[in-house]
mmCIF file of C-alpha atoms in Angstrom:
data_model
loop_
_atom_site.group_PDB
_atom_site.id
_atom_site.type_symbol
_atom_site.label_atom_id
_atom_site.label_comp_id
_atom_site.label_asym_id
_atom_site.label_seq_id
_atom_site.Cartn_x
_atom_site.Cartn_y
_atom_site.Cartn_z
ATOM 1 C CA ASN A 676 199.959 123.005 110.480
ATOM 2 C CA ALA A 677 203.185 122.276 108.014
ATOM 3 C CA GLY A 678 203.839 119.026 109.988
ATOM 4 C CA VAL A 679 207.204 117.805 110.755
ATOM 5 C CA MET A 680 209.680 120.331 108.897
ATOM 6 C CA GLN A 681 213.325 118.550 108.443
ATOM 7 C CA ASN A 682 216.379 120.901 106.327
ATOM 8 C CA PRO A 683 218.154 120.566 104.486
ATOM 9 C CA ARG A 684 216.542 117.761 102.856
ATOM 10 C CA HIS A 685 220.215 116.877 101.266
ATOM 11 C CA LEU A 686 223.390 117.305 102.541
ATOM 12 C CA VAL A 687 226.840 116.592 101.600
ATOM 13 C CA ARG A 688 229.495 116.812 103.542
ATOM 14 C CA ARG A 689 233.603 116.444 103.231
ATOM 15 C CA ARG A 690 235.161 113.763 105.851
ATOM 16 C CA GLY A 691 236.212 115.107 108.764
ATOM 17 C CA GLN A 692 233.746 118.461 108.484
ATOM 18 C CA GLU A 693 230.282 118.830 110.435
ATOM 19 C CA ALA A 694 226.896 118.467 109.968
ATOM 20 C CA ARG A 695 223.932 119.912 111.551
ATOM 21 C CA LEU A 696 220.797 118.728 110.858
ATOM 22 C CA ARG A 697 217.078 120.659 111.682
ATOM 23 C CA CYS A 698 213.887 119.475 112.392
ATOM 24 C CA SER A 699 210.976 121.681 113.645
ATOM 25 C CA PRO A 700 208.180 119.894 115.638
ATOM 26 C CA MET A 701 204.329 120.129 114.469
ATOM 27 C CA LYS A 702 202.736 122.801 116.362
ATOM 28 C CA GLY A 703 202.060 121.988 119.749
ATOM 29 C CA HIS A 704 204.421 118.446 119.447
ATOM 30 C CA SER A 705 207.199 118.658 122.832
ATOM 31 C CA HIS A 706 208.726 115.158 121.853
ATOM 32 C CA VAL A 707 211.020 115.096 119.524
ATOM 33 C CA TYR A 708 212.930 111.767 118.135
ATOM 34 C CA TRP A 709 215.954 111.317 115.610
ATOM 35 C CA TYR A 710 215.974 107.824 113.494
ATOM 36 C CA ARG A 711 218.734 106.967 111.255
ATOM 37 C CA GLN A 712 218.347 105.064 108.147
ATOM 38 C CA LEU A 713 220.981 103.282 106.172
ATOM 39 C CA PRO A 714 220.065 101.938 102.634
ATOM 40 C CA GLU A 715 217.538 98.735 102.432
ATOM 41 C CA GLU A 716 217.098 98.928 106.491
ATOM 42 C CA GLY A 717 214.670 99.718 108.626
ATOM 43 C CA LEU A 718 214.850 103.502 111.042
ATOM 44 C CA LYS A 719 217.049 102.714 114.113
ATOM 45 C CA PHE A 720 216.356 105.001 117.341
ATOM 46 C CA MET A 721 219.116 107.288 118.038
ATOM 47 C CA VAL A 722 217.804 110.085 120.350
ATOM 48 C CA TYR A 723 214.626 111.468 122.347
ATOM 49 C CA LEU A 724 214.840 114.804 123.224
ATOM 50 C CA GLN A 725 211.949 117.258 125.300
ATOM 51 C CA LYS A 726 212.202 120.758 125.270
ATOM 52 C CA GLU A 727 215.769 121.759 127.056
ATOM 53 C CA ASN A 728 215.970 117.991 127.851
ATOM 54 C CA ILE A 729 217.551 115.079 126.280
ATOM 55 C CA ILE A 730 215.091 111.762 127.866
ATOM 56 C CA ASP A 731 216.802 109.224 126.188
ATOM 57 C CA GLU A 732 220.106 108.742 124.179
ATOM 58 C CA SER A 733 220.795 105.371 123.676
ATOM 59 C CA GLY A 734 220.876 105.043 120.138
ATOM 60 C CA MET A 735 223.447 107.522 119.897
ATOM 61 C CA PRO A 736 227.156 106.570 118.969
ATOM 62 C CA LYS A 737 229.450 107.909 122.166
ATOM 63 C CA GLU A 738 231.524 110.407 120.058
ATOM 64 C CA ARG A 739 230.995 112.703 117.255
ATOM 65 C CA PHE A 740 226.995 112.918 117.799
ATOM 66 C CA SER A 741 225.423 115.167 119.971
ATOM 67 C CA ALA A 742 221.483 116.175 120.027
ATOM 68 C CA GLU A 743 219.506 119.254 121.039
ATOM 69 C CA PHE A 744 215.936 120.816 121.435
ATOM 70 C CA PRO A 745 216.348 124.632 122.619
ATOM 71 C CA LYS A 746 213.591 126.156 124.736
ATOM 72 C CA GLU A 747 212.976 128.322 121.176
ATOM 73 C CA GLY A 748 214.069 127.046 117.616
ATOM 74 C CA PRO A 749 214.737 123.599 116.365
ATOM 75 C CA SER A 750 216.010 120.466 117.319
ATOM 76 C CA ILE A 751 219.692 119.957 116.101
ATOM 77 C CA LEU A 752 221.146 116.759 115.741
ATOM 78 C CA ARG A 753 224.921 117.472 115.101
ATOM 79 C CA ILE A 754 227.456 115.379 113.758
ATOM 80 C CA GLN A 755 231.311 116.382 114.035
ATOM 81 C CA GLN A 756 234.227 115.306 112.000
ATOM 82 C CA VAL A 757 231.563 113.160 109.844
ATOM 83 C CA VAL A 758 232.979 110.156 108.067
ATOM 84 C CA ARG A 759 231.817 107.549 105.521
ATOM 85 C CA GLY A 760 230.048 105.857 107.287
ATOM 86 C CA ASP A 761 227.903 108.812 108.736
ATOM 87 C CA SER A 762 226.331 108.771 105.029
ATOM 88 C CA ALA A 763 222.380 107.896 105.622
ATOM 89 C CA ALA A 764 219.191 109.419 105.968
ATOM 90 C CA TYR A 765 218.282 110.870 109.592
ATOM 91 C CA PHE A 766 214.477 111.385 109.807
ATOM 92 C CA CYS A 767 212.704 113.057 112.618
ATOM 93 C CA ALA A 768 209.434 112.868 114.313
ATOM 94 C CA SER A 769 207.321 114.160 116.846
ATOM 95 C CA ALA A 770 204.422 113.634 118.989
ATOM 96 C CA ASP A 771 202.616 114.781 121.537
ATOM 97 C CA VAL A 772 201.913 113.079 125.062
ATOM 98 C CA ARG A 773 198.020 112.627 124.201
ATOM 99 C CA GLY A 774 198.289 111.654 121.141
ATOM 100 C CA ARG A 775 201.087 109.324 120.956
ATOM 101 C CA ASP A 776 198.842 106.397 122.023
ATOM 102 C CA ASN A 777 196.289 106.996 119.412
ATOM 103 C CA TYR A 778 197.998 108.633 116.494
ATOM 104 C CA GLY A 779 201.629 107.659 116.414
ATOM 105 C CA TYR A 780 204.401 109.664 115.206
ATOM 106 C CA THR A 781 204.629 112.339 113.019
ATOM 107 C CA PHE A 782 207.906 112.139 110.481
ATOM 108 C CA GLY A 783 209.672 114.773 108.699
ATOM 109 C CA SER A 784 210.855 113.919 104.847
ATOM 110 C CA GLY A 785 214.361 113.320 106.047
ATOM 111 C CA THR A 786 217.937 114.542 105.478
ATOM 112 C CA ARG A 787 219.857 112.584 103.149
ATOM 113 C CA LEU A 788 223.565 113.053 104.491
ATOM 114 C CA THR A 789 226.006 112.110 102.124
ATOM 115 C CA VAL A 790 229.847 112.560 103.442
ATOM 116 C CA VAL A 791 232.506 112.513 100.335
ATOM 117 C CA SER B 1044 218.285 96.501 118.586
ATOM 118 C CA GLN B 1045 215.594 95.276 116.312
ATOM 119 C CA GLN B 1046 212.472 94.699 118.253
ATOM 120 C CA GLY B 1047 209.790 93.803 115.174
ATOM 121 C CA GLU B 1048 210.977 91.446 112.294
ATOM 122 C CA GLU B 1049 208.623 91.843 109.168
ATOM 123 C CA ASP B 1050 207.952 88.688 106.746
ATOM 124 C CA PRO B 1051 208.432 88.774 104.322
ATOM 125 C CA GLN B 1052 211.601 91.174 102.906
ATOM 126 C CA ALA B 1053 210.332 91.474 99.942
ATOM 127 C CA LEU B 1054 206.518 90.633 97.965
ATOM 128 C CA SER B 1055 205.908 91.282 94.502
ATOM 129 C CA ILE B 1056 201.627 90.807 93.470
ATOM 130 C CA GLN B 1057 199.580 92.197 90.753
ATOM 131 C CA GLU B 1058 197.406 95.010 90.976
ATOM 132 C CA GLY B 1059 193.916 94.042 92.722
ATOM 133 C CA GLU B 1060 195.239 91.417 94.664
ATOM 134 C CA ASN B 1061 195.144 91.166 98.372
ATOM 135 C CA ALA B 1062 199.069 91.806 100.031
ATOM 136 C CA THR B 1063 199.828 90.152 103.191
ATOM 137 C CA MET B 1064 202.914 91.405 105.662
ATOM 138 C CA ASN B 1065 203.643 90.071 108.836
ATOM 139 C CA CYS B 1066 205.601 91.369 111.863
ATOM 140 C CA SER B 1067 206.807 89.621 114.974
ATOM 141 C CA TYR B 1068 207.982 91.250 117.946
ATOM 142 C CA LYS B 1069 209.949 90.004 121.044
ATOM 143 C CA THR B 1070 208.931 91.996 124.347
ATOM 144 C CA SER B 1071 205.672 93.015 125.857
ATOM 145 C CA ILE B 1072 204.109 96.287 124.078
ATOM 146 C CA ASN B 1073 201.705 98.964 124.911
ATOM 147 C CA ASN B 1074 200.833 99.454 120.803
ATOM 148 C CA LEU B 1075 201.818 98.127 117.543
ATOM 149 C CA GLN B 1076 201.687 100.993 114.442
ATOM 150 C CA TRP B 1077 202.472 100.359 110.953
ATOM 151 C CA TYR B 1078 204.340 103.100 108.814
ATOM 152 C CA ARG B 1079 204.438 103.177 104.750
ATOM 153 C CA GLN B 1080 207.638 104.931 103.565
ATOM 154 C CA ASN B 1081 207.516 105.543 99.459
ATOM 155 C CA SER B 1082 211.425 105.486 97.836
ATOM 156 C CA GLY B 1083 213.340 108.460 99.214
ATOM 157 C CA ARG B 1084 210.898 109.611 101.491
ATOM 158 C CA GLY B 1085 209.415 110.049 104.957
ATOM 159 C CA LEU B 1086 207.538 107.605 106.905
ATOM 160 C CA VAL B 1087 203.591 108.271 106.890
ATOM 161 C CA HIS B 1088 201.344 106.814 110.006
ATOM 162 C CA LEU B 1089 199.090 104.024 108.769
ATOM 163 C CA ILE B 1090 197.702 102.603 111.543
ATOM 164 C CA LEU B 1091 197.784 101.872 115.262
ATOM 165 C CA ILE B 1092 196.773 98.874 117.464
ATOM 166 C CA ARG B 1093 196.425 98.959 121.047
ATOM 167 C CA SER B 1094 197.707 95.985 122.976
ATOM 168 C CA ASN B 1095 194.078 95.008 123.860
ATOM 169 C CA GLU B 1096 192.587 95.093 120.603
ATOM 170 C CA ARG B 1097 192.714 91.906 117.839
ATOM 171 C CA GLU B 1098 191.816 93.719 114.677
ATOM 172 C CA LYS B 1099 191.422 97.352 113.100
ATOM 173 C CA HIS B 1100 190.376 98.427 109.752
ATOM 174 C CA SER B 1101 190.847 101.727 107.894
ATOM 175 C CA GLY B 1102 189.792 101.547 104.712
ATOM 176 C CA ARG B 1103 191.673 99.349 102.711
ATOM 177 C CA LEU B 1104 193.852 98.277 105.471
ATOM 178 C CA ARG B 1105 193.130 95.689 107.823
ATOM 179 C CA VAL B 1106 195.605 94.878 111.161
ATOM 180 C CA THR B 1107 195.333 91.884 113.403
ATOM 181 C CA LEU B 1108 197.418 91.596 116.674
ATOM 182 C CA ASP B 1109 198.142 88.327 118.464
ATOM 183 C CA THR B 1110 199.627 89.509 122.064
ATOM 184 C CA SER B 1111 200.002 85.721 122.538
ATOM 185 C CA LYS B 1112 202.518 85.254 119.651
ATOM 186 C CA LYS B 1113 203.728 88.441 119.659
ATOM 187 C CA SER B 1114 202.915 89.003 116.151
ATOM 188 C CA SER B 1115 200.572 91.354 113.859
ATOM 189 C CA SER B 1116 199.960 91.579 110.153
ATOM 190 C CA LEU B 1117 198.704 93.844 107.873
ATOM 191 C CA LEU B 1118 196.336 93.170 104.909
ATOM 192 C CA ILE B 1119 196.211 95.796 102.208
ATOM 193 C CA THR B 1120 193.257 94.834 99.900
ATOM 194 C CA ALA B 1121 192.911 94.997 96.216
ATOM 195 C CA SER B 1122 195.937 96.440 95.730
ATOM 196 C CA ARG B 1123 196.980 99.454 93.547
ATOM 197 C CA ALA B 1124 200.369 100.478 91.732
ATOM 198 C CA ALA B 1125 200.139 103.637 94.443
ATOM 199 C CA ASP B 1126 200.601 100.893 97.286
ATOM 200 C CA THR B 1127 204.145 100.022 95.896
ATOM 201 C CA ALA B 1128 206.307 101.222 98.774
ATOM 202 C CA SER B 1129 208.297 99.811 102.080
ATOM 203 C CA TYR B 1130 205.763 99.286 104.889
ATOM 204 C CA PHE B 1131 207.529 99.030 108.519
ATOM 205 C CA CYS B 1132 205.779 97.721 112.082
ATOM 206 C CA ALA B 1133 206.751 99.874 115.162
ATOM 207 C CA THR B 1134 206.300 98.811 118.335
ATOM 208 C CA ASP B 1135 205.839 100.979 121.795
ATOM 209 C CA SER B 1136 207.229 98.812 124.597
ATOM 210 C CA MET B 1137 204.978 97.970 127.889
ATOM 211 C CA ASN B 1138 208.319 99.605 129.020
ATOM 212 C CA ARG B 1139 207.568 103.060 128.307
ATOM 213 C CA ASP B 1140 211.004 104.000 127.426
ATOM 214 C CA ASP B 1141 209.356 106.754 125.079
ATOM 215 C CA LYS B 1142 210.445 105.347 121.955
ATOM 216 C CA ILE B 1143 209.145 102.981 119.094
ATOM 217 C CA ILE B 1144 211.521 100.460 117.738
ATOM 218 C CA PHE B 1145 211.030 99.609 113.810
ATOM 219 C CA GLY B 1146 211.582 96.735 111.724
ATOM 220 C CA LYS B 1147 213.910 96.423 108.678
ATOM 221 C CA GLY B 1148 210.560 95.928 106.564
ATOM 222 C CA THR B 1149 208.730 94.622 103.485
ATOM 223 C CA ARG B 1150 209.441 96.465 100.384
ATOM 224 C CA LEU B 1151 206.088 95.470 98.390
ATOM 225 C CA HIS B 1152 206.124 95.833 94.756
ATOM 226 C CA ILE B 1153 202.627 95.978 92.587
ATOM 227 C CA LEU B 1154 202.660 94.777 89.184
ATOM 228 C CA PRO B 1155 200.533 96.763 86.605
#
């Protein structure tokens, strides 16, 4: 079991470009969560998805950010027209309904986005 | 918004000593979880304690939970250099809104 896989590990984008971050959950996990972490800060919740459904996007900025978790393939966090303030580490976590209350969440290694 | 607040923000101790970190939260919870993050890495789940539990052990880790005070503590006994990391508490609320909310973390540094 490879765990939660995120790619790329590092991503550099110029202002105005698009950033696409990918997350493959652990095998058997149907719940995906995206978090953003600024330097020296904790993780801020962004969005919670199940297959083909956005369950909670209360932490997502209203503009430029979107997320999906298609029936096939990884979950994608998309940031359009990136700005310097988007520079951060973006973490994905996955869980299954039964295990979450016992074992918590499994996190990927993150994607570090740098906007230049 | 932040649900958990860790205390202290930073802690330096000698190798072999015990390290205690505290976490306070605001709303009723279903469970509370502690995670470790090494510099530049992802988070590793350490231990989960349910709202009806008061204490839990895992190896050198001991977690307590006081729901009346809305607080938890993480004790690492006989610290090692490899314990140097940031430690975060995260709460799973009673509202079952299906996300965990993190505090800002305690940065622990073990001195050789």
